[in-house]
Coordinates of C-alpha atoms in Angstrom, one line a residue:
Chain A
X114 CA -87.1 143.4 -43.2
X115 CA -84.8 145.1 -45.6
X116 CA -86.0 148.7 -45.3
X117 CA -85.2 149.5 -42.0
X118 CA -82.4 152.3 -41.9
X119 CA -79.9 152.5 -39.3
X120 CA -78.0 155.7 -38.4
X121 CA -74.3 156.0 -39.1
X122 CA -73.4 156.9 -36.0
X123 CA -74.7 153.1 -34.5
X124 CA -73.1 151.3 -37.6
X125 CA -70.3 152.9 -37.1
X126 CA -70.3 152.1 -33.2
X127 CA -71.3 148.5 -33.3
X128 CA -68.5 147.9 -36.5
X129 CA -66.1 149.5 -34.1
X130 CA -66.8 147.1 -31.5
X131 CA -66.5 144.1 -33.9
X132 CA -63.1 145.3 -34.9
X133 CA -62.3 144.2 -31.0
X134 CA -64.6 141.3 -31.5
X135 CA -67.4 142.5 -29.1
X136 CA -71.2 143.4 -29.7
X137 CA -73.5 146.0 -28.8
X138 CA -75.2 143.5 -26.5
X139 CA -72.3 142.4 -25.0
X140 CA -72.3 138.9 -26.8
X141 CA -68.8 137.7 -28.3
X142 CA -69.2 137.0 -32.2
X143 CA -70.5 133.3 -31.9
X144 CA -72.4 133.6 -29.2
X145 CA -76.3 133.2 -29.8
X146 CA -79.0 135.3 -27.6
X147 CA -80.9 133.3 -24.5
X148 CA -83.4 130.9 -26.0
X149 CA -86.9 130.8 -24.3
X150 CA -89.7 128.6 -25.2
X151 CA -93.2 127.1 -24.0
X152 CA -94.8 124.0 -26.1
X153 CA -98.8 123.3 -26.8
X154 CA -99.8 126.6 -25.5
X155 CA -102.5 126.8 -28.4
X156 CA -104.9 124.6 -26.9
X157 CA -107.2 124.8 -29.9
X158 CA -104.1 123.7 -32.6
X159 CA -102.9 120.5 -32.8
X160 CA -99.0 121.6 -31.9
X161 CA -97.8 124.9 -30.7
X162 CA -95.1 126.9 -29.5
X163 CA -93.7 130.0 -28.9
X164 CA -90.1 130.4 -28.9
X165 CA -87.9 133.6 -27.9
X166 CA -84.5 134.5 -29.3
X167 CA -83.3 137.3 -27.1
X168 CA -85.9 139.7 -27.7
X169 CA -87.4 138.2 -31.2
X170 CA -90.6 136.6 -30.6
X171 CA -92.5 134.3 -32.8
X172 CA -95.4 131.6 -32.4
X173 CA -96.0 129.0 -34.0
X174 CA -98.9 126.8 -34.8
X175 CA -99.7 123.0 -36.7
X176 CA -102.8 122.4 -38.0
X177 CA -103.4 118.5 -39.3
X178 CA -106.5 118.0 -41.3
X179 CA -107.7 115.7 -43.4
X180 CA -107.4 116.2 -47.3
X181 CA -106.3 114.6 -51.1
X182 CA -102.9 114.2 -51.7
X183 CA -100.5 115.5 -54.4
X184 CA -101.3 113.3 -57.4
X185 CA -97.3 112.1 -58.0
X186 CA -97.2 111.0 -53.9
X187 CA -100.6 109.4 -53.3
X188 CA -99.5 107.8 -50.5
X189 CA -97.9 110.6 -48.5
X190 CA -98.8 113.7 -46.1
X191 CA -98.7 117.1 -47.1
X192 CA -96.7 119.8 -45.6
X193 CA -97.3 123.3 -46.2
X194 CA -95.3 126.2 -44.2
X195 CA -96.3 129.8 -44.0
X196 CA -94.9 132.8 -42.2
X197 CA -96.3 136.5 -41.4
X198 CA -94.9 139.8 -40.4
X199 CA -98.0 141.1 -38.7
X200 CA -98.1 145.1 -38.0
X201 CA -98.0 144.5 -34.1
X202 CA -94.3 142.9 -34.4
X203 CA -92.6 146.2 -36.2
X204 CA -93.3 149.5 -37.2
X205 CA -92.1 148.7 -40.8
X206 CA -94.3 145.6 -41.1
X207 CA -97.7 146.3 -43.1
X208 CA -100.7 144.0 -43.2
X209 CA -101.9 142.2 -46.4
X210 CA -100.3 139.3 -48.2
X211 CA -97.2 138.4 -47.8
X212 CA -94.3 139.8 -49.1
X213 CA -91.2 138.7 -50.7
X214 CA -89.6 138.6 -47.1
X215 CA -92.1 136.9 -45.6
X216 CA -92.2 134.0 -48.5
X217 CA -88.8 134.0 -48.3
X218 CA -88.6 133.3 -44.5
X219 CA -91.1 130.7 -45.6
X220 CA -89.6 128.9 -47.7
X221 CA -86.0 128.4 -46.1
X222 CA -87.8 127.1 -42.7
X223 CA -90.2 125.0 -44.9
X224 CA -87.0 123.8 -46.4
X225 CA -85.1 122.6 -43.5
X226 CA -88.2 120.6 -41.9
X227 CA -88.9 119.3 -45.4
X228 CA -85.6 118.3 -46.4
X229 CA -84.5 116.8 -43.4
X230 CA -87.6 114.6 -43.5
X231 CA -88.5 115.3 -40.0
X232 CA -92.0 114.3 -40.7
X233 CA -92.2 111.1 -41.8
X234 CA -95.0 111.6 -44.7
X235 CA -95.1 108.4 -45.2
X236 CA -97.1 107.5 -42.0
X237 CA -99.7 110.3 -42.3
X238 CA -101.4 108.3 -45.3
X239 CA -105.5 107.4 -44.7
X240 CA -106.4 106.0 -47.6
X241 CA -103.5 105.2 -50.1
X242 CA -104.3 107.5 -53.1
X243 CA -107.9 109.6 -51.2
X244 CA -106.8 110.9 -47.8
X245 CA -104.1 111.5 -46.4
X246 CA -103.1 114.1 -43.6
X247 CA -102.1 118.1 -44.7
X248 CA -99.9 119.5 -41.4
X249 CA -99.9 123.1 -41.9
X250 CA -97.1 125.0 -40.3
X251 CA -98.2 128.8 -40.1
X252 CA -95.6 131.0 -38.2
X253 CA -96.4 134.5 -36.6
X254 CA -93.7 137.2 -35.9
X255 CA -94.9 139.0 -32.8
X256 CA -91.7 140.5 -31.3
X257 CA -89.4 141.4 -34.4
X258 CA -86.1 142.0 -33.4
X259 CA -83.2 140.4 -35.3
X260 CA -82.7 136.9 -37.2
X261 CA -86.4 135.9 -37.3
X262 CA -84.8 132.5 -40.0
X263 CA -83.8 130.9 -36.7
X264 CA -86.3 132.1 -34.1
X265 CA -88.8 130.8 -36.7
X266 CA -87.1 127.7 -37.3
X267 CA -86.9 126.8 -33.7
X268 CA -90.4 127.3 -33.1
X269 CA -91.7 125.5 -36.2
X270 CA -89.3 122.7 -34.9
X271 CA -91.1 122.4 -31.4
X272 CA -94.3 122.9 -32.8
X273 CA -94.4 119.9 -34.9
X274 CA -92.6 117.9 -31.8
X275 CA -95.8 118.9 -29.7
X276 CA -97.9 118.4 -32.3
X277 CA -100.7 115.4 -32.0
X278 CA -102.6 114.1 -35.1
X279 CA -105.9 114.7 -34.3
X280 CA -107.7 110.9 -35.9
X281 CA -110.2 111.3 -33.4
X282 CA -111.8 114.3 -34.4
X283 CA -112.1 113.2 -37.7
X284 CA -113.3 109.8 -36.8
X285 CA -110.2 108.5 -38.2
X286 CA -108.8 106.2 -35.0
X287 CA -106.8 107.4 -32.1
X288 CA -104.9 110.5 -31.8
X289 CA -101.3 109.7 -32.7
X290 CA -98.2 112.0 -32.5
X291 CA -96.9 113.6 -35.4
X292 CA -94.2 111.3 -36.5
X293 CA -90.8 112.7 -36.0
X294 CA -87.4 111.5 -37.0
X295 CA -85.2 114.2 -36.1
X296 CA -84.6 117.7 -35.0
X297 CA -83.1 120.1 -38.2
X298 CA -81.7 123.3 -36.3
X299 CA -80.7 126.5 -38.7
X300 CA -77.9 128.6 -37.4
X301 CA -77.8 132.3 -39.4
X302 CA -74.9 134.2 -39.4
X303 CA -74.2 137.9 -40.7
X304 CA -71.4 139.5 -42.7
X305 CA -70.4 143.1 -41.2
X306 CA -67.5 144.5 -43.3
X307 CA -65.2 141.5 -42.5
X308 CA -66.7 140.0 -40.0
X309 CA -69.1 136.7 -39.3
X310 CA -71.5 136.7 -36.5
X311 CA -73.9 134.1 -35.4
X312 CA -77.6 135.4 -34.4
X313 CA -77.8 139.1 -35.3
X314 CA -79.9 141.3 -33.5
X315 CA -81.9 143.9 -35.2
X316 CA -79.4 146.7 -35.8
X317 CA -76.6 143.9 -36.8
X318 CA -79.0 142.6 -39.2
X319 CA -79.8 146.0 -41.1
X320 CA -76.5 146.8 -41.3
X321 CA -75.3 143.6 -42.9
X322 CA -74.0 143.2 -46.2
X323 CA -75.2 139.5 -46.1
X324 CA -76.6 136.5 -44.8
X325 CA -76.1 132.8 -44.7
X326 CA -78.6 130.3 -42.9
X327 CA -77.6 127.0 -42.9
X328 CA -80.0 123.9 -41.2
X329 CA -78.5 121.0 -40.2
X330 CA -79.4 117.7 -39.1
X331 CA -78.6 115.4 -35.8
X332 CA -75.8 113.9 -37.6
X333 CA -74.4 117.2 -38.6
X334 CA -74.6 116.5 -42.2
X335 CA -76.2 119.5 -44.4
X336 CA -79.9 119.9 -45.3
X337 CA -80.8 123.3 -46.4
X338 CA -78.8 126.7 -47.3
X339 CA -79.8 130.3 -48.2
X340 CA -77.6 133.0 -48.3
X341 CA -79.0 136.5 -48.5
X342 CA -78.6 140.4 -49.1
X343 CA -76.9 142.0 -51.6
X344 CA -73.3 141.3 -50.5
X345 CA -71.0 138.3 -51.6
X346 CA -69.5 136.0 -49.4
X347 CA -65.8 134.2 -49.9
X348 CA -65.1 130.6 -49.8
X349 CA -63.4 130.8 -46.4
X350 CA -65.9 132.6 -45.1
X351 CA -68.2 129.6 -46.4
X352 CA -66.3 127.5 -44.2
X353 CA -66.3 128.8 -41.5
X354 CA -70.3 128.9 -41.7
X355 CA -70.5 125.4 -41.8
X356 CA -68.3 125.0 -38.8
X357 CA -70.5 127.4 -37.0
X358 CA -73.6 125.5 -38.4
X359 CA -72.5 122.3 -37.0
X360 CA -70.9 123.7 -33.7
X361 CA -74.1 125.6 -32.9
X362 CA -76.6 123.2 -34.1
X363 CA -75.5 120.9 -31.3
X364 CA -75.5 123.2 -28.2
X365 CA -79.2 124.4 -29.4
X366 CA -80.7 120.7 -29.7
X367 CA -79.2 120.4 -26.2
X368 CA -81.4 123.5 -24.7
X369 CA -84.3 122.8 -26.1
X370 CA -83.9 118.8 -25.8
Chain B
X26 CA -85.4 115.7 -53.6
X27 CA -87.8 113.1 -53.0
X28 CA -84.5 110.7 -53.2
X29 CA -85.4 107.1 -53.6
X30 CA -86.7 105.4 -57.2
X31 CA -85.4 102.5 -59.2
X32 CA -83.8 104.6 -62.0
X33 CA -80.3 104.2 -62.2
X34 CA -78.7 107.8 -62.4
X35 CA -75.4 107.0 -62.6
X36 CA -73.8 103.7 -64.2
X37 CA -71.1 101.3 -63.0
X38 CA -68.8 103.6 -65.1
X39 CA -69.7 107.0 -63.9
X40 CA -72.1 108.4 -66.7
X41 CA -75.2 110.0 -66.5
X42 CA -78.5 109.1 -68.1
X43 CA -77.8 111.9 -70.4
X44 CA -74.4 109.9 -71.0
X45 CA -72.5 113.1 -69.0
X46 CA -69.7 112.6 -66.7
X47 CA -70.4 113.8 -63.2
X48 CA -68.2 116.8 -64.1
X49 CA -69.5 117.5 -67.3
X50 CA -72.5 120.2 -67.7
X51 CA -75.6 120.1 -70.6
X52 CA -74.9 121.8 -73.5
X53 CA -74.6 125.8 -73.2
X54 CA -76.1 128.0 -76.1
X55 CA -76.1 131.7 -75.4
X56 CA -76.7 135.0 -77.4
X57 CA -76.8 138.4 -76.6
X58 CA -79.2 140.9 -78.1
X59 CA -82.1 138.8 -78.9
X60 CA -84.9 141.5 -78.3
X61 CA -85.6 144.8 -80.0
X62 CA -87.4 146.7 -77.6
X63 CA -85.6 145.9 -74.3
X64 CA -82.3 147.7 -73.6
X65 CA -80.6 144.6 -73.3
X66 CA -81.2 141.3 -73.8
X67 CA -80.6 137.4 -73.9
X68 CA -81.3 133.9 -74.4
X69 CA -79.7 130.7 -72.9
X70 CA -80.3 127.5 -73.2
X71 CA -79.1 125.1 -71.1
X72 CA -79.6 121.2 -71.7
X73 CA -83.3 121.7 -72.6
X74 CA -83.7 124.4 -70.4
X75 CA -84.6 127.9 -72.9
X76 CA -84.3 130.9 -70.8
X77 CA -84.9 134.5 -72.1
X78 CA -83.9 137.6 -69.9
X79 CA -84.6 141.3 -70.8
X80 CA -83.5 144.1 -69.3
X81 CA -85.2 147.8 -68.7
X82 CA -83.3 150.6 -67.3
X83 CA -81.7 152.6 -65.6
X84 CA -85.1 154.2 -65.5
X85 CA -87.7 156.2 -63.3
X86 CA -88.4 154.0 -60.4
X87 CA -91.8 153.2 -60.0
X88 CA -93.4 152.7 -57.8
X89 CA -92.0 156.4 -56.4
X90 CA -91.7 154.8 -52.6
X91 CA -88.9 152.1 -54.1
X92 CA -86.5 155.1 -54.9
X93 CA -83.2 155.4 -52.8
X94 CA -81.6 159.2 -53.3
X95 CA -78.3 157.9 -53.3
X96 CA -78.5 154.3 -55.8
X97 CA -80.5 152.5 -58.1
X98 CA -82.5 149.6 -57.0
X99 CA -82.8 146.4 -58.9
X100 CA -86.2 144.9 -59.4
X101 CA -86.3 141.3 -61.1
X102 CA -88.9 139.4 -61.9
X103 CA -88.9 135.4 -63.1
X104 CA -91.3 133.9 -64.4
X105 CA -92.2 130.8 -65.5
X106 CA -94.6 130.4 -68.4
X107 CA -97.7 128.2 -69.0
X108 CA -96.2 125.7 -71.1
X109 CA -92.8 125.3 -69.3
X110 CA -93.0 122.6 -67.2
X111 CA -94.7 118.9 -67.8
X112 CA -98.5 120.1 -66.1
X113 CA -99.6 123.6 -66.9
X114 CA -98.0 125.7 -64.8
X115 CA -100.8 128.4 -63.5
X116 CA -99.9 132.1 -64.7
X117 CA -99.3 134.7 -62.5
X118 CA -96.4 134.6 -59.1
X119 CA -96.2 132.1 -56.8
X120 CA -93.9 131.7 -53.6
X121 CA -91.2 130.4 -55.6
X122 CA -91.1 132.8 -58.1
X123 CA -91.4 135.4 -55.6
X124 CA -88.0 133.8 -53.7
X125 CA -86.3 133.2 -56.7
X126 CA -86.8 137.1 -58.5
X127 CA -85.1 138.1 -54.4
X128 CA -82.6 136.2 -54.7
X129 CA -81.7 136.5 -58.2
X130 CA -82.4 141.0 -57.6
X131 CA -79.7 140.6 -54.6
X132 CA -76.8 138.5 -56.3
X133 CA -77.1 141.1 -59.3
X134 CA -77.0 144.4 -57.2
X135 CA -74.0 143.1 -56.0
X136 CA -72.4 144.0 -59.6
X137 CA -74.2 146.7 -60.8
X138 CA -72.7 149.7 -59.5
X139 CA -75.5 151.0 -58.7
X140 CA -74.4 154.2 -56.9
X141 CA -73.9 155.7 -60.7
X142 CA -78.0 156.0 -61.5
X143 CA -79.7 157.3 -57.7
X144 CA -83.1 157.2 -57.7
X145 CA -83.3 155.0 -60.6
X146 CA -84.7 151.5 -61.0
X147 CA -83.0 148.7 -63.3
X148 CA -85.7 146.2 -64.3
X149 CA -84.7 142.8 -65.1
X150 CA -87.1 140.2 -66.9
X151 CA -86.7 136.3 -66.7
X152 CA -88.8 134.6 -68.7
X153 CA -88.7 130.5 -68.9
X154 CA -89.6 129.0 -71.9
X155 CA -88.7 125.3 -71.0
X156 CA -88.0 124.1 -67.8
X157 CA -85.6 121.2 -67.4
X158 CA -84.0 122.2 -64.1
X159 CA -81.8 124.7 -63.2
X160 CA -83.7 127.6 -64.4
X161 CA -83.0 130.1 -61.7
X162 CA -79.2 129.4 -63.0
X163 CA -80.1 129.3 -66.3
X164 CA -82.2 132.8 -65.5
X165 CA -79.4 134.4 -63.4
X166 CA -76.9 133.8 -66.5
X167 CA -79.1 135.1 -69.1
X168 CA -79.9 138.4 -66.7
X169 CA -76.1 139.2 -66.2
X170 CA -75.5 138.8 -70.1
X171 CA -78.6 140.9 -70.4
X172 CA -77.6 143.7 -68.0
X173 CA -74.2 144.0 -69.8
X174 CA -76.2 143.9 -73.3
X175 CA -78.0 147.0 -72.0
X176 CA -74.2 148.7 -71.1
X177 CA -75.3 148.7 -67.2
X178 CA -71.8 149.3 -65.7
X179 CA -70.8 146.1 -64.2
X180 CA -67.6 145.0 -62.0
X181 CA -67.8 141.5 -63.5
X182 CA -70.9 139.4 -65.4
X183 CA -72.3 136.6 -63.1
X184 CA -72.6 132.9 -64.2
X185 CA -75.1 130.5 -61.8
X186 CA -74.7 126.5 -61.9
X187 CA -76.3 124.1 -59.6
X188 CA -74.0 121.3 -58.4
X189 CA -75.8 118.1 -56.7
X190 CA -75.9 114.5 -55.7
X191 CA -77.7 111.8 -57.2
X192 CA -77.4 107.7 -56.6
X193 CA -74.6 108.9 -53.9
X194 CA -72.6 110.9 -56.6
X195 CA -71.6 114.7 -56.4
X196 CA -72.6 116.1 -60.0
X197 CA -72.0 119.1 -61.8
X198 CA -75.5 120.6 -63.2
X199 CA -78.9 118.0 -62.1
X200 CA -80.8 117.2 -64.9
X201 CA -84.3 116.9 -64.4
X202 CA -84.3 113.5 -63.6
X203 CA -81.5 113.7 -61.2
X204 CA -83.2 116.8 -59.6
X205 CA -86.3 115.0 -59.1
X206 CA -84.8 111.4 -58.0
X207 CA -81.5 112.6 -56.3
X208 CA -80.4 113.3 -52.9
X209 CA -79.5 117.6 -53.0
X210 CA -79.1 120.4 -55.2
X211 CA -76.4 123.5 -54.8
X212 CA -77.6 126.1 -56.7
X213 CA -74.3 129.0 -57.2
X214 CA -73.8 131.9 -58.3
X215 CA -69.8 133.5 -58.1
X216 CA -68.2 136.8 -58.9
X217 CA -65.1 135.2 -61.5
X218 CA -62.9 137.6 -60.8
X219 CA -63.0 137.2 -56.8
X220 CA -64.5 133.9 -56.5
X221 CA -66.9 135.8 -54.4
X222 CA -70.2 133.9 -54.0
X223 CA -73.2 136.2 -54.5
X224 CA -76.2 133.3 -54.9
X225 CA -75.9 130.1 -52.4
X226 CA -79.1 128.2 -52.0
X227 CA -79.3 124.4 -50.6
X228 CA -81.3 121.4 -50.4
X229 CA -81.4 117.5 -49.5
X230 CA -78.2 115.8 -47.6
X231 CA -75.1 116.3 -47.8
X232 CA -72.3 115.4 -45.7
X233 CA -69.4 118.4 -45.7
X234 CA -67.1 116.3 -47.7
X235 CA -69.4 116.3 -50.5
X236 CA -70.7 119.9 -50.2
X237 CA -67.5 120.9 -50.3
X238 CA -66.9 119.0 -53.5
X239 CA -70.1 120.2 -55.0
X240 CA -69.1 123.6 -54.1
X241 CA -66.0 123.0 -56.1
X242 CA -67.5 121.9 -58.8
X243 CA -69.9 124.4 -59.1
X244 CA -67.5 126.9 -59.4
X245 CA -65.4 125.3 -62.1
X246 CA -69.1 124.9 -63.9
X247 CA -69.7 128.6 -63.5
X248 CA -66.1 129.5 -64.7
X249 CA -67.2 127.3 -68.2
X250 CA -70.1 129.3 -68.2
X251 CA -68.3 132.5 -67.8
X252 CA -66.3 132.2 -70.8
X253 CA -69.4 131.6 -72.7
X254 CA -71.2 134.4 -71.5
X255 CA -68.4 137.1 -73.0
X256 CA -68.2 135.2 -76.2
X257 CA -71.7 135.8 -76.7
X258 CA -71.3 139.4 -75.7
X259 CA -68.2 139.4 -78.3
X260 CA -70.1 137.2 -81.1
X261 CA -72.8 140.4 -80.8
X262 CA -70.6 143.5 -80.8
X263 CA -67.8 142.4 -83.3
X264 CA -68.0 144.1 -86.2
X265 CA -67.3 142.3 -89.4
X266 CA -63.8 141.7 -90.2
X267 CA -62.7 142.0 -86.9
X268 CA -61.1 139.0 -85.1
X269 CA -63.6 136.6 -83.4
X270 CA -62.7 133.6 -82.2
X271 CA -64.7 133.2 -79.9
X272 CA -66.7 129.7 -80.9
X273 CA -69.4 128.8 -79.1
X274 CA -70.1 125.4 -77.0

């Protein structure tokens, strides 16, 4: 994600515009791009969605199936998140494992489902200490255009609210739904020289010195942080993230409900 | 973060199992210089957390693809060992070790000026010995010492301390206990001279009143750590006779 180079002639035309607070897509700097999204579209996984920020597209899928659980939490489910930058969503994405960006991406959605606690592990036990159920979360970028943390995030978020357990199947009862307590939304934001702006698209993000993405939960308290890139980021600067964060968090769980 | 057990983490009187205050951090040991072979080096231990960092470089960047014309790039690479942590830990990189060398490669690029060595490639080792957590602090604090025990041109050294919560109380450096049984962990990492933060990671629940107090704290944490990091670089290149009083913690 970080390799991508952008001419000096853009930088220096979308930092110009920022100076006067606008953007190269016409957005002001806390305004987010159009959110589109359709729910269980995967008919053979158990929860699916595909989610559109602006132009960024991503899908993902939750697959519950039965398994043994962690040793120090025999009674609890297992979550497991995974995200890949396939070849057909940019140019400068190669197939194979994934990379550090990919792990990292990961990770900090993994962390804001996790940490929140919007599964409720504790109801997807079998068999105290046997079975219990493993919900893998695996992501695809399809569309890669800017700020994939949130786009991502979003769709991992509907995914597990679509997302049945499949008992049945596995001769384990009835199908239930995933249990869900409550909807963590991350908010990224971008530093450009001076400048904080929520949602960057492609260009923005290459050309930012760093990154903060910051997941919060329906009582607006904190759940997760990861700040990014190479540049530094001051203490008022900080602040105003969380406001953003908070501010944000709330119109997104209002469009996608 | 799992966050609930029946292990008190914090008294009636504010102290920690370890018998800290929530604004007191573990025990800091560091020295500069501990490897022959690297080009600079250190070791940190903090609480029972024993950290070496080694440092290779500015060198030919391999491999060749990595190499920007006009700056050096910063590779890192943490690593915890076998025998670190409670289970064997299985050799090799996993996801977090993967995150953590990013992060950790990012916050010290921010220093480095790397537009002196283009084309080059400063390679920076973190090895944990013990694991008590905090070791990507622990790690960050031993590279910076490291980089600057190597002569890398530097605008400032970095220090990293976690901040936290635990049974409801906004602590300075998590134990392991209070990592595992807690409620959230702040990992930071500031420039001292700006206050600039360069590492910010999150995790649990935390209301803004106390991230903002953890925040504080963890900044007055890595200021400690700070002064400790250039008496160890003093403690290494003071040549006898010369006044040293710089006393470690």
């Amino acid at each position: 994600m970080s390799s991508e180079i952008i001419s000096e002639i853009r930088r220096d035309y979308i930092v110009n515009l920022l100076k006067e607070g606008k953007r190269t897509d016409g957005r002001g700097v806390t305004d987010i791009r159009d959110i589109k999204f359709e729910v269980g579209l995967i008919e053979s996984a158990d929860g699916s969605a595909k989610v559109s920020l602006g132009e960024t597209t991503v899908i993902a899928g939750v697959k519950i199936i039965p398994g043994t659980p962690f040793p120090d939490t025999p009674n609890s489910g297992v979550l497991t998140t995974g995200a890949e930058l396939i070849p057909m969503a940019h140019a400068s994405f190669e197939s194979g494992p994934p990379g550090e960006d990919a792990i990292e991406l990961a990770r900090v959605v993994d962390r804001g489902i996790r940490e929140s606690g919007m599964i409720d592990v504790s109801k997807l036990c079998i068999t105290p200490g046997q079975e219990v159920w493993m919900c893998y979360i695996d992501i695809y970028v399809i569309d890669y255009c800017g700020n994939l943390f949130d786009a991502c995030n979003l769709a991992a978020v509907l995914a597990i609210k679509n997302a049945m357990v499949p008992a049945e199947q596995y001769g384990k009862g009835e199908n239930y739904p995933l249990p869900v307590t409550c909807t963590p939304i991350s908010v990224t934001a971008a530093k450009i020289g001076k400048d904080l702006i929520l949602d960057p698209n492609f260009d923005e993000e290459h050309i930012a010195s760093a990154r903060l993405t910051i997941a919060t939960d329906d009582d607006g308290n904190f759940r997760a942080m990861q700040k990014g890139g190479q540049g530094s980021i001051t203490l008022d600067e900080l602040s105003s993230c969380l406001d953003m964060a908070v501010e944000t968090g709330i119109k997104i769980r209002k469009i996608i409900g | 973060m799992s966050g609930h057990s029946d292990i008190v983490l914090v008294d009636e009187k504010g102290i920690r199992i370890d018998g800290r205050t929530a604004e007191e951090h573990r025990h800091v040991k560091i020295e500069a210089g501990v490897l022959k072979n690297a080009d600079g080096s250190a070791y940190v231990e903090i609480g029972k957390n024993k950290v070496l960092a080694a440092v290779y470089g500015p060198r030919e960047c391999h491999p060749r693809h990595l190499q920007n014309p006009t700056k050096a790039i910063v590779q890192c690479k943490y690593n915890m060992e076998a025998y670190s942590v409670g289970d064997r830990k299985r050799p090799g990189n996993d996801r977090r070790s993967i995150e953590i060398s990013k992060i950790t490669a990012e916050a010290l690029e921010n220093v480095i000026l790397t537009g002196l060595f283009p084309r080059a490639s400063i390679d920076v080792y973190i090895e944990i010995l013990q694991a008590n957590a905090g070791t990507r602090c622990a790690g960050l604090t031993a590279a910076s010492v490291a980089l600057a025990d190597a002569g890398i041109p530097m605008r400032d050294i970095i220090p990293a301390m976690a901040a936290g919560k635990a049974d409801g109380h906004v602590l300075l450096d998590l134990n392991k206990e209070e990592d595992n049984y807690g409620q959230a962990d702040v990992p930071l990492a500031i420039v001292p001279s700006t206050d600039e933060i360069v590492l910010l990671q999150m995790d649990g629940n935390m209301t803004r009143e106390e991230f903002d107090r953890a925040i504080e704290m963890a900044i007055g944490g890595c200021k400690e750590l700070y002064a400790l990091q250039k008496a160890a670089l003093k403690r290494q290149y003071t040549v006898d006779g010369e006044e040293d009083d710089s006393d470690e913690q």
